[in-house]
Coordinates of C-alpha atoms in Angstrom, one line a residue:
Chain A
X1 CA 57.5 197.2 13.7
X2 CA 59.0 196.6 17.2
X3 CA 60.9 199.4 18.8
X4 CA 64.6 198.6 18.9
X5 CA 64.5 198.3 22.7
X6 CA 61.8 195.6 22.4
X7 CA 63.7 193.2 20.2
X8 CA 64.9 190.0 21.8
X9 CA 68.6 189.6 22.7
X10 CA 69.0 187.2 19.8
X11 CA 67.2 189.6 17.4
X12 CA 69.3 192.6 18.3
X13 CA 72.4 190.5 18.2
X14 CA 71.6 189.5 14.6
X15 CA 70.9 193.2 13.7
X16 CA 74.3 194.2 15.2
X17 CA 76.2 191.4 13.4
X18 CA 74.6 192.4 10.1
X19 CA 75.5 196.0 10.6
X20 CA 71.9 197.2 10.3
X21 CA 72.1 198.3 14.0
X22 CA 75.2 199.5 15.8
X23 CA 76.0 198.6 19.4
X24 CA 75.7 202.3 20.1
X25 CA 72.2 202.4 18.6
X26 CA 71.1 199.5 20.8
X27 CA 72.6 201.1 23.9
X28 CA 71.0 204.5 23.1
X29 CA 67.6 202.8 22.6
X30 CA 67.9 201.2 26.1
X31 CA 69.1 204.4 27.7
X32 CA 66.3 206.4 26.2
X33 CA 63.8 203.8 27.6
X34 CA 65.5 203.9 31.0
X35 CA 65.2 207.7 30.9
X36 CA 61.5 207.5 30.0
X37 CA 60.3 204.7 32.2
X38 CA 62.7 204.0 35.1
X39 CA 61.6 207.0 37.2
X40 CA 58.4 205.0 37.7
X41 CA 59.9 201.5 37.9
X42 CA 63.0 202.0 40.0
X43 CA 64.7 199.0 38.4
X44 CA 68.2 200.5 38.2
X45 CA 70.3 201.5 41.2
X46 CA 73.0 203.0 39.0
X47 CA 73.0 203.7 35.3
X48 CA 76.4 203.8 33.6
X49 CA 75.2 205.5 30.4
X50 CA 78.4 207.3 29.4
X51 CA 80.6 204.2 29.9
X52 CA 78.0 202.1 28.1
X53 CA 78.0 204.4 25.1
X54 CA 81.8 204.5 25.0
X55 CA 82.1 200.7 25.2
X56 CA 79.4 200.3 22.6
X57 CA 81.2 202.7 20.2
X58 CA 84.4 200.7 20.7
X59 CA 82.7 197.4 20.1
X60 CA 81.1 198.9 16.9
X61 CA 84.5 199.8 15.6
X62 CA 85.8 196.4 16.4
X63 CA 82.9 194.9 14.4
X64 CA 83.7 197.2 11.5
X65 CA 87.2 195.7 11.5
X66 CA 85.6 192.3 11.0
X67 CA 86.0 191.0 14.6
X68 CA 82.8 189.5 16.0
X69 CA 83.1 188.1 19.5
X70 CA 79.9 186.1 19.5
X71 CA 76.2 186.6 20.1
X72 CA 76.6 189.1 22.9
X73 CA 78.9 191.4 20.9
X74 CA 77.5 194.9 21.4
X75 CA 74.4 193.8 23.3
X76 CA 73.4 196.0 26.2
X77 CA 72.6 194.1 29.4
X78 CA 72.1 194.8 33.2
X79 CA 73.6 193.4 36.4
X80 CA 71.9 192.8 39.7
X81 CA 73.6 195.1 42.1
X82 CA 75.4 192.4 44.0
X83 CA 77.9 191.6 41.2
X84 CA 81.2 193.2 41.9
X85 CA 82.0 195.7 39.2
X86 CA 85.4 197.5 39.0
X87 CA 85.0 201.2 39.5
X88 CA 81.1 201.0 39.7
X89 CA 79.4 201.1 43.1
X90 CA 77.9 197.9 44.3
X91 CA 75.3 198.2 47.1
X92 CA 73.6 194.9 47.2
X93 CA 70.5 197.0 47.8
X94 CA 71.9 198.0 51.2
X95 CA 72.6 201.3 52.9
X96 CA 75.7 199.7 54.5
X97 CA 77.4 199.4 51.1
X98 CA 75.9 202.5 49.6
X99 CA 79.2 204.0 48.7
X100 CA 81.2 200.8 48.1
X101 CA 83.2 200.8 44.8
X102 CA 84.9 197.5 44.2
X103 CA 88.3 197.4 42.5
X104 CA 87.6 194.0 40.7
X105 CA 84.9 192.5 38.5
X106 CA 83.0 189.4 39.4
X107 CA 84.2 186.4 37.2
X108 CA 80.9 186.4 35.2
X109 CA 81.2 190.1 34.6
X110 CA 84.6 189.5 33.1
X111 CA 83.2 186.7 31.0
X112 CA 80.4 188.9 29.7
X113 CA 82.8 191.7 29.0
X114 CA 85.0 189.4 27.1
X115 CA 81.9 188.2 25.1
X116 CA 81.3 191.8 24.1
X117 CA 78.4 192.7 26.3
X118 CA 77.7 196.3 27.1
X119 CA 76.8 197.1 30.7
X120 CA 74.0 199.6 31.2
X121 CA 74.2 199.6 34.9
X122 CA 73.4 198.0 38.3
X123 CA 69.9 196.9 39.0
X124 CA 67.7 197.3 42.1
X125 CA 67.1 194.3 44.5
X126 CA 65.8 193.2 47.8
X127 CA 68.3 194.3 50.5
X128 CA 71.3 191.9 50.5
X129 CA 69.1 189.5 48.4
X130 CA 67.4 188.4 51.7
X131 CA 63.7 188.5 50.6
X132 CA 61.5 188.1 47.6
X133 CA 59.5 191.3 47.3
X134 CA 62.2 193.9 46.2
X135 CA 60.5 196.4 48.5
X136 CA 63.7 198.1 49.6
X137 CA 63.6 200.1 52.8
X138 CA 66.5 202.3 51.7
X139 CA 65.8 202.9 48.0
X140 CA 62.1 202.4 47.7
X141 CA 60.1 199.5 46.1
X142 CA 60.9 198.2 42.6
X143 CA 57.6 198.2 40.5
X144 CA 56.3 195.6 38.2
X145 CA 56.0 196.9 34.6
X146 CA 52.8 194.9 34.2
X147 CA 51.2 196.8 37.0
X148 CA 53.3 199.4 38.8
X149 CA 51.2 199.1 41.9
X150 CA 52.5 195.6 42.3
X151 CA 55.9 194.1 43.3
X152 CA 58.1 192.5 40.6
X153 CA 59.1 189.6 43.0
X154 CA 62.7 189.2 44.1
X155 CA 65.2 189.4 45.1
X156 CA 66.3 190.1 41.5
X157 CA 63.3 192.3 41.1
X158 CA 65.1 195.2 39.3
X159 CA 66.6 192.8 36.8
X160 CA 63.3 191.1 35.9
X161 CA 61.4 194.5 35.8
X162 CA 64.1 196.0 33.5
X163 CA 64.1 193.0 31.2
X164 CA 60.3 193.0 31.0
X165 CA 60.1 196.8 30.3
X166 CA 62.8 196.8 27.6
X167 CA 65.3 198.6 29.7
X168 CA 68.0 196.0 28.7
X169 CA 68.1 192.9 26.5
X170 CA 69.0 190.6 29.3
X171 CA 70.2 190.7 32.9
X172 CA 72.1 188.6 35.4
X173 CA 70.2 187.8 38.6
X174 CA 71.1 185.5 41.5
X175 CA 69.0 182.8 43.1
X176 CA 69.2 181.4 46.6
X177 CA 65.6 180.3 47.1
X178 CA 64.0 181.4 43.8
X179 CA 65.3 185.0 43.4
X180 CA 65.7 184.6 39.6
X181 CA 62.6 182.4 38.9
X182 CA 60.1 184.2 41.2
X183 CA 60.6 187.7 39.7
X184 CA 60.7 186.2 36.2
X185 CA 57.3 184.5 36.8
X186 CA 55.8 187.7 38.2
X187 CA 57.1 189.9 35.4
X188 CA 56.4 187.6 32.6
X189 CA 59.9 186.9 31.5
X190 CA 62.3 183.9 31.4
X191 CA 64.5 183.1 34.4
X192 CA 67.1 180.3 34.5
X193 CA 68.8 178.9 37.6
X194 CA 71.6 176.6 36.3
X195 CA 73.0 173.5 38.1
X196 CA 75.0 174.3 41.3
X197 CA 78.6 174.7 40.0
X198 CA 77.7 175.4 36.4
X199 CA 78.3 179.2 36.7
X200 CA 81.0 180.8 38.9
X201 CA 79.9 182.8 41.9
X202 CA 83.3 184.4 42.5
X203 CA 82.8 188.1 43.0
X204 CA 79.1 187.8 43.7
X205 CA 78.1 189.0 47.2
X206 CA 76.7 185.8 48.9
X207 CA 73.5 185.3 50.7
X208 CA 74.0 181.6 51.6
X209 CA 77.0 179.9 50.0
X210 CA 75.6 176.4 49.6
X211 CA 72.4 177.6 48.0
X212 CA 73.5 180.6 45.9
X213 CA 73.3 180.4 42.1
X214 CA 74.0 182.8 39.2
X215 CA 71.8 182.9 36.1
X216 CA 70.2 185.0 33.4
X217 CA 66.8 186.7 33.1
X218 CA 65.7 187.4 29.6
X219 CA 62.6 187.9 27.4
X220 CA 63.0 184.6 25.5
X221 CA 64.3 181.1 26.1
X222 CA 66.8 181.5 23.3
X223 CA 68.2 184.6 25.0
X224 CA 68.6 182.7 28.2
X225 CA 70.5 180.0 26.3
X226 CA 72.8 182.6 24.7
X227 CA 73.5 184.2 28.1
X228 CA 74.2 180.9 29.8
X229 CA 76.6 180.0 27.1
X230 CA 78.6 183.1 27.8
X231 CA 78.7 182.7 31.6
X232 CA 79.0 178.9 32.1
X233 CA 82.4 177.3 32.5
X234 CA 85.1 176.4 35.1
X235 CA 86.5 179.0 37.4
X236 CA 89.2 178.0 39.8
X237 CA 88.3 181.0 42.0
X238 CA 84.9 179.2 42.8
X239 CA 85.6 175.9 44.6
X240 CA 82.3 174.5 43.6
X241 CA 82.8 175.2 39.9
X242 CA 82.6 172.2 37.6
X243 CA 85.2 171.3 35.0
X244 CA 82.6 169.8 32.7
X245 CA 82.8 171.3 29.2
X246 CA 80.1 173.8 28.2
X247 CA 77.8 172.5 25.5
X248 CA 75.8 174.6 23.0
X249 CA 72.6 175.6 24.8
X250 CA 70.9 176.7 21.6
X251 CA 71.6 173.7 19.4
X252 CA 68.6 171.6 20.4
X253 CA 66.2 174.3 21.4
X254 CA 63.8 173.6 18.5
X255 CA 63.8 169.8 18.9
X256 CA 60.5 169.7 20.6
X257 CA 59.3 167.4 23.4
X258 CA 58.0 164.3 21.6
X259 CA 58.9 161.2 23.5
X260 CA 60.1 163.0 26.6
X261 CA 58.9 161.7 30.0
X262 CA 57.9 164.5 32.3
X263 CA 56.9 164.2 36.0
X264 CA 54.4 166.3 37.9
X265 CA 54.9 166.1 41.6
X266 CA 51.7 165.1 43.4
X267 CA 52.6 166.7 46.7
X268 CA 53.3 170.2 47.9
X269 CA 53.1 172.4 44.8
X270 CA 49.4 172.3 44.2
X271 CA 48.1 173.7 47.5
X272 CA 48.0 176.5 48.5
X273 CA 47.8 177.7 44.9
X274 CA 45.8 180.5 43.3
X275 CA 43.1 179.1 41.0
X276 CA 44.2 181.3 38.1
X277 CA 47.8 180.0 38.4
X278 CA 46.6 176.4 38.6
X279 CA 44.5 176.9 35.4
X280 CA 47.4 178.5 33.4
X281 CA 50.0 175.9 34.6
X282 CA 47.7 172.9 33.9
X283 CA 47.0 174.3 30.4
X284 CA 50.8 174.6 29.7
X285 CA 51.3 171.0 30.9
X286 CA 48.5 169.8 28.7
X287 CA 50.1 171.7 25.8
X288 CA 53.3 169.7 26.4
X289 CA 51.3 166.5 26.3
X290 CA 49.7 167.5 23.0
X291 CA 53.2 168.2 21.7
X292 CA 54.1 164.6 22.3
X293 CA 55.5 164.5 25.8
X294 CA 54.4 161.7 28.2
X295 CA 53.3 163.4 31.4
X296 CA 52.8 161.4 34.6
X297 CA 52.2 162.2 38.3
X298 CA 55.1 161.4 40.6
X299 CA 55.3 161.1 44.3
X300 CA 58.1 162.8 46.3
X301 CA 57.4 162.2 50.0
X302 CA 60.7 164.0 50.9
X303 CA 59.1 167.3 50.0
X304 CA 57.5 167.4 53.5
X305 CA 60.9 168.0 54.9
X306 CA 62.5 170.1 52.2
X307 CA 61.2 173.5 53.4
X308 CA 62.6 173.0 56.9
X309 CA 66.0 172.0 55.6
X310 CA 66.1 175.0 53.2
X311 CA 65.0 177.5 55.9
X312 CA 67.6 176.4 58.4
X313 CA 70.5 176.3 56.0
X314 CA 69.6 179.7 54.5
X315 CA 69.2 181.3 57.8
X316 CA 72.4 179.8 59.3
X317 CA 74.6 180.7 56.3
X318 CA 73.2 184.2 55.9
X319 CA 73.6 185.0 59.6
X320 CA 77.2 183.6 59.5
X321 CA 78.1 185.8 56.5
X322 CA 76.6 188.9 58.1
X323 CA 77.6 188.2 61.8
X324 CA 80.4 190.8 61.9
X325 CA 78.4 193.5 60.2
X326 CA 75.3 192.9 62.3
X327 CA 77.6 193.5 65.3
X328 CA 79.2 196.7 63.9
X329 CA 76.4 198.1 61.8
X330 CA 73.2 196.9 63.4
X331 CA 71.3 200.1 62.6
X332 CA 72.3 200.0 59.0
X333 CA 70.1 197.1 58.1
X334 CA 66.4 197.4 57.2
X335 CA 64.1 196.0 59.9
X336 CA 63.0 192.9 58.0
X337 CA 66.4 191.7 57.0
X338 CA 67.9 192.5 60.4
X339 CA 65.3 190.4 62.2
X340 CA 65.9 187.5 59.8
X341 CA 69.6 187.7 60.4
X342 CA 69.1 187.8 64.2
X343 CA 66.8 184.8 63.9
X344 CA 69.5 182.7 62.1
X345 CA 71.9 183.3 65.0
X346 CA 69.8 181.1 67.2
X347 CA 70.3 177.9 65.1
X348 CA 72.4 175.3 66.8
X349 CA 75.2 173.8 64.9
X350 CA 73.8 170.2 65.0
X351 CA 70.5 171.5 63.6
X352 CA 72.4 173.1 60.7
X353 CA 74.2 169.8 60.1
X354 CA 70.9 167.9 60.4
X355 CA 69.5 170.1 57.7
X356 CA 72.4 169.4 55.4
X357 CA 71.8 165.6 56.1
X358 CA 68.1 166.0 55.3
X359 CA 69.2 167.9 52.2
X360 CA 71.2 164.9 50.9
X361 CA 68.2 162.6 51.4
X362 CA 65.9 165.0 49.5
X363 CA 68.5 165.3 46.8
X364 CA 68.8 161.6 46.4
X365 CA 65.1 161.1 46.2
X366 CA 64.9 163.7 43.4
X367 CA 67.8 162.3 41.5
X368 CA 66.2 158.8 41.8
X369 CA 63.0 160.2 40.4
X370 CA 64.9 161.9 37.5
X371 CA 66.3 158.5 36.5
X372 CA 62.8 157.8 35.3
X373 CA 61.7 161.3 34.1
X374 CA 63.5 163.7 31.9
X375 CA 62.2 166.7 33.9
X376 CA 59.8 167.8 36.5
X377 CA 57.0 170.4 36.0
X378 CA 55.5 172.7 38.7
X379 CA 54.1 176.2 39.0
X380 CA 57.0 178.7 39.3
X381 CA 55.1 180.7 41.9
X382 CA 51.8 179.9 43.6
X383 CA 50.6 183.5 43.3
X384 CA 50.6 186.3 40.8
X385 CA 52.3 189.6 41.8
X386 CA 50.9 191.0 45.1
X387 CA 50.4 194.7 45.6
X388 CA 53.3 196.8 47.0
X389 CA 52.9 197.0 50.8
X390 CA 50.4 194.1 51.0
X391 CA 51.0 192.7 54.5
X392 CA 49.3 189.4 53.8
X393 CA 47.8 187.3 51.0
X394 CA 45.1 184.8 51.3
X395 CA 45.4 181.7 49.1
X396 CA 42.8 179.0 49.7
X397 CA 42.5 178.9 53.5
X398 CA 46.1 180.1 54.1
X399 CA 46.6 183.7 55.0
X400 CA 50.3 184.7 55.2
X401 CA 52.8 187.4 54.3
X402 CA 53.6 187.3 50.5
X403 CA 57.2 186.3 51.3
X404 CA 55.9 182.8 52.4
X405 CA 54.3 182.1 49.0
X406 CA 56.8 183.8 46.7
X407 CA 59.5 181.2 46.8
X408 CA 57.5 178.2 47.9
X409 CA 57.7 176.5 44.5
X410 CA 61.3 177.3 43.7
X411 CA 63.5 176.7 46.8
X412 CA 63.6 172.9 46.2
X413 CA 65.9 173.3 43.3
X414 CA 68.3 175.4 45.3
X415 CA 68.3 172.8 48.0
X416 CA 69.1 170.1 45.4
X417 CA 71.2 172.2 43.1
X418 CA 69.2 171.0 40.0
X419 CA 68.7 173.3 37.0
X420 CA 65.3 175.0 36.8
X421 CA 63.7 177.6 34.6
X422 CA 60.6 179.7 34.9
X423 CA 58.9 180.3 31.5
X424 CA 55.8 182.5 31.0
X425 CA 52.8 180.2 30.4
X426 CA 49.8 182.6 30.4
X427 CA 48.0 185.0 32.7
X428 CA 45.7 185.2 35.6
X429 CA 43.5 188.3 35.8
X430 CA 46.0 190.1 33.5
X431 CA 49.1 189.2 35.5
X432 CA 51.8 186.8 34.3
X433 CA 52.1 183.2 35.4
X434 CA 55.2 181.0 35.1
X435 CA 55.7 177.3 34.6
X436 CA 58.8 175.8 36.3
X437 CA 60.8 173.1 34.6
X438 CA 63.5 171.4 36.5
X439 CA 65.9 168.8 35.2
X440 CA 68.9 166.5 35.9
X441 CA 72.2 167.9 36.9
X442 CA 73.9 169.7 34.0
X443 CA 70.9 169.3 31.8
X444 CA 70.2 173.0 31.2
X445 CA 69.9 172.3 27.5
X446 CA 66.9 170.0 27.9
X447 CA 65.2 172.2 30.5
X448 CA 65.5 175.1 28.0
X449 CA 64.3 172.9 25.1
X450 CA 61.1 172.1 27.1
X451 CA 60.7 175.8 28.0
X452 CA 61.0 176.7 24.3
X453 CA 58.1 174.4 23.5
X454 CA 56.0 176.1 26.2
X455 CA 57.1 179.5 24.8
X456 CA 56.1 178.4 21.3
X457 CA 52.7 177.5 22.6
X458 CA 53.1 173.8 22.5
Chain B
X1 CA 57.6 183.2 86.8
X2 CA 60.6 183.5 84.5
X3 CA 60.5 185.9 81.6
X4 CA 60.1 183.8 78.4
X5 CA 62.1 186.4 76.4
X6 CA 65.1 186.5 78.7
X7 CA 66.9 183.7 76.8
X8 CA 66.6 185.9 73.6
X9 CA 67.8 189.0 75.4
X10 CA 70.8 187.1 76.9
X11 CA 71.8 185.7 73.6
X12 CA 71.4 188.9 71.7
X13 CA 73.5 190.8 74.3
X14 CA 76.6 189.0 73.0
X15 CA 75.7 189.5 69.3
X16 CA 74.6 193.1 68.9
X17 CA 75.9 196.2 70.8
X18 CA 72.6 198.1 71.0
X19 CA 69.5 197.0 73.0
X20 CA 66.9 195.3 70.9
X21 CA 63.4 196.7 71.2
X22 CA 60.7 194.7 73.0
X23 CA 58.6 194.7 69.8
X24 CA 61.6 193.1 68.0
X25 CA 62.1 190.6 70.8
X26 CA 58.4 189.5 70.6
X27 CA 58.7 189.2 66.8
X28 CA 61.9 187.2 67.2
X29 CA 60.3 184.9 69.8
X30 CA 57.5 184.1 67.4
X31 CA 59.9 183.4 64.6
X32 CA 62.1 181.3 66.8
X33 CA 59.1 179.1 67.8
X34 CA 58.6 178.3 64.1
X35 CA 62.3 177.8 63.6
X36 CA 62.5 175.4 66.5
X37 CA 59.6 173.4 65.1
X38 CA 61.4 173.0 61.8
X39 CA 64.6 171.9 63.5
X40 CA 62.6 169.4 65.6
X41 CA 60.9 168.0 62.5
X42 CA 64.3 167.2 61.0
X43 CA 65.6 165.8 64.3
X44 CA 62.9 163.1 64.0
X45 CA 64.1 162.0 60.6
X46 CA 65.9 158.6 60.5
X47 CA 69.2 160.1 59.2
X48 CA 71.7 158.0 61.2
X49 CA 73.5 156.7 58.1
X50 CA 73.2 159.9 56.1
X51 CA 76.1 162.3 55.7
X52 CA 75.6 166.0 54.9
X53 CA 74.9 167.0 51.3
X54 CA 77.9 167.1 49.1
X55 CA 77.6 169.0 45.8
X56 CA 80.3 166.6 44.3
X57 CA 77.5 164.1 44.1
X58 CA 75.9 166.1 41.3
X59 CA 79.0 165.4 39.2
X60 CA 78.3 161.7 39.3
X61 CA 74.7 162.0 38.1
X62 CA 73.5 162.7 34.6

């Protein structure tokens, strides 16, 4: 019998709706697990236990009166510490904001609250989301539940670690170059970055406006679909938010992949790549073929330029957002974020615009490819979780800091705004490996359906 | 011979109030070399007719 804290979000939701488990039982189970394990993992910045229990009790009473708000009613979840939360400190993993208590909630926090979610607290992250290791100079490293000597990836490292260890039933991360999918892959959980504009970013501290996305990290694909259903939708406060209606993301999950046409890019993703990751990802792709999908190699020459465009846009926008604080609080930044922010200040305006022009070209090439293919398949991360403090990693004949590998496979879908998910697809030397599935704009449902087939062992 | 790091010091002087260490200047110089290479790579692309990315284009595609 699974411990209550180990149930999936969908399972605990069904237990709560049936009355077999109360929201307070579920919250207590997570809080006990946090008490027991988070001293070692460091996945939470702030635990709001009392408020969570009070809210869970209230939602339990509401349920007893016959009011059920939906699948998140009474379900305890966590938030990366860059979502504004009214009355709860929001640090973005920084020392500069260590005592900042916002007086409003982010839009998605409001949506989740209205859907009946119970907030357990704010989760640890890479400083200001500007990095993929979650080794935080101010609050210490977040540790990977699969091996506490290793990083969980980042920047949403605390969220992925907490989900993987049963310290919540789901979490919201954010993703500018891969910050949801990379830690999901390294911790063995599911991470979904929706289409740019699908989920409001109002009230989420930015890293780079034109690349930032909001999305869920969960233990199962169905759970990701349930969370996306609760947070997707138009928000006039976010100028990029779409007015498209929100479909059911769970309806087609079990439809399988028979007849789908899936493309595997020939370039870029397959070298440098750890051999164990290659084996696991190839096996997952073969599984999809056996389940009836047609898999073909595709060529995307634009990939040679995508990394340059992403790097310049990210560095320019992050530096612009932080410019005033860098001037007034230079010493408050950790060394690695500070140097990256200074670096971005040297980018000329015409090079930034050029990068945005190259981005359009890359985006068009991918959209053209996706006229022929239903989705693209790639590794989610070319390496498994590196050790904490590891200065460099060797993969094939490339030796470089872990940061350079960690988001190598994911940034393309921030640059293009396309939906992409990382789903666990096996292990290499005992560490989790993720398969990345990316689809057409607004096609999160299909991306999740393919992920569900991988999860089911197709 | 001119100091190759002077351009960096001059630019930083207007951006941050405190002096930046020589180690940080050297690190920054190496990073800027890589960054300039990336910018140069994109400058060579034939993008004359290409406007910047517009997320509204995602709305048109499905």
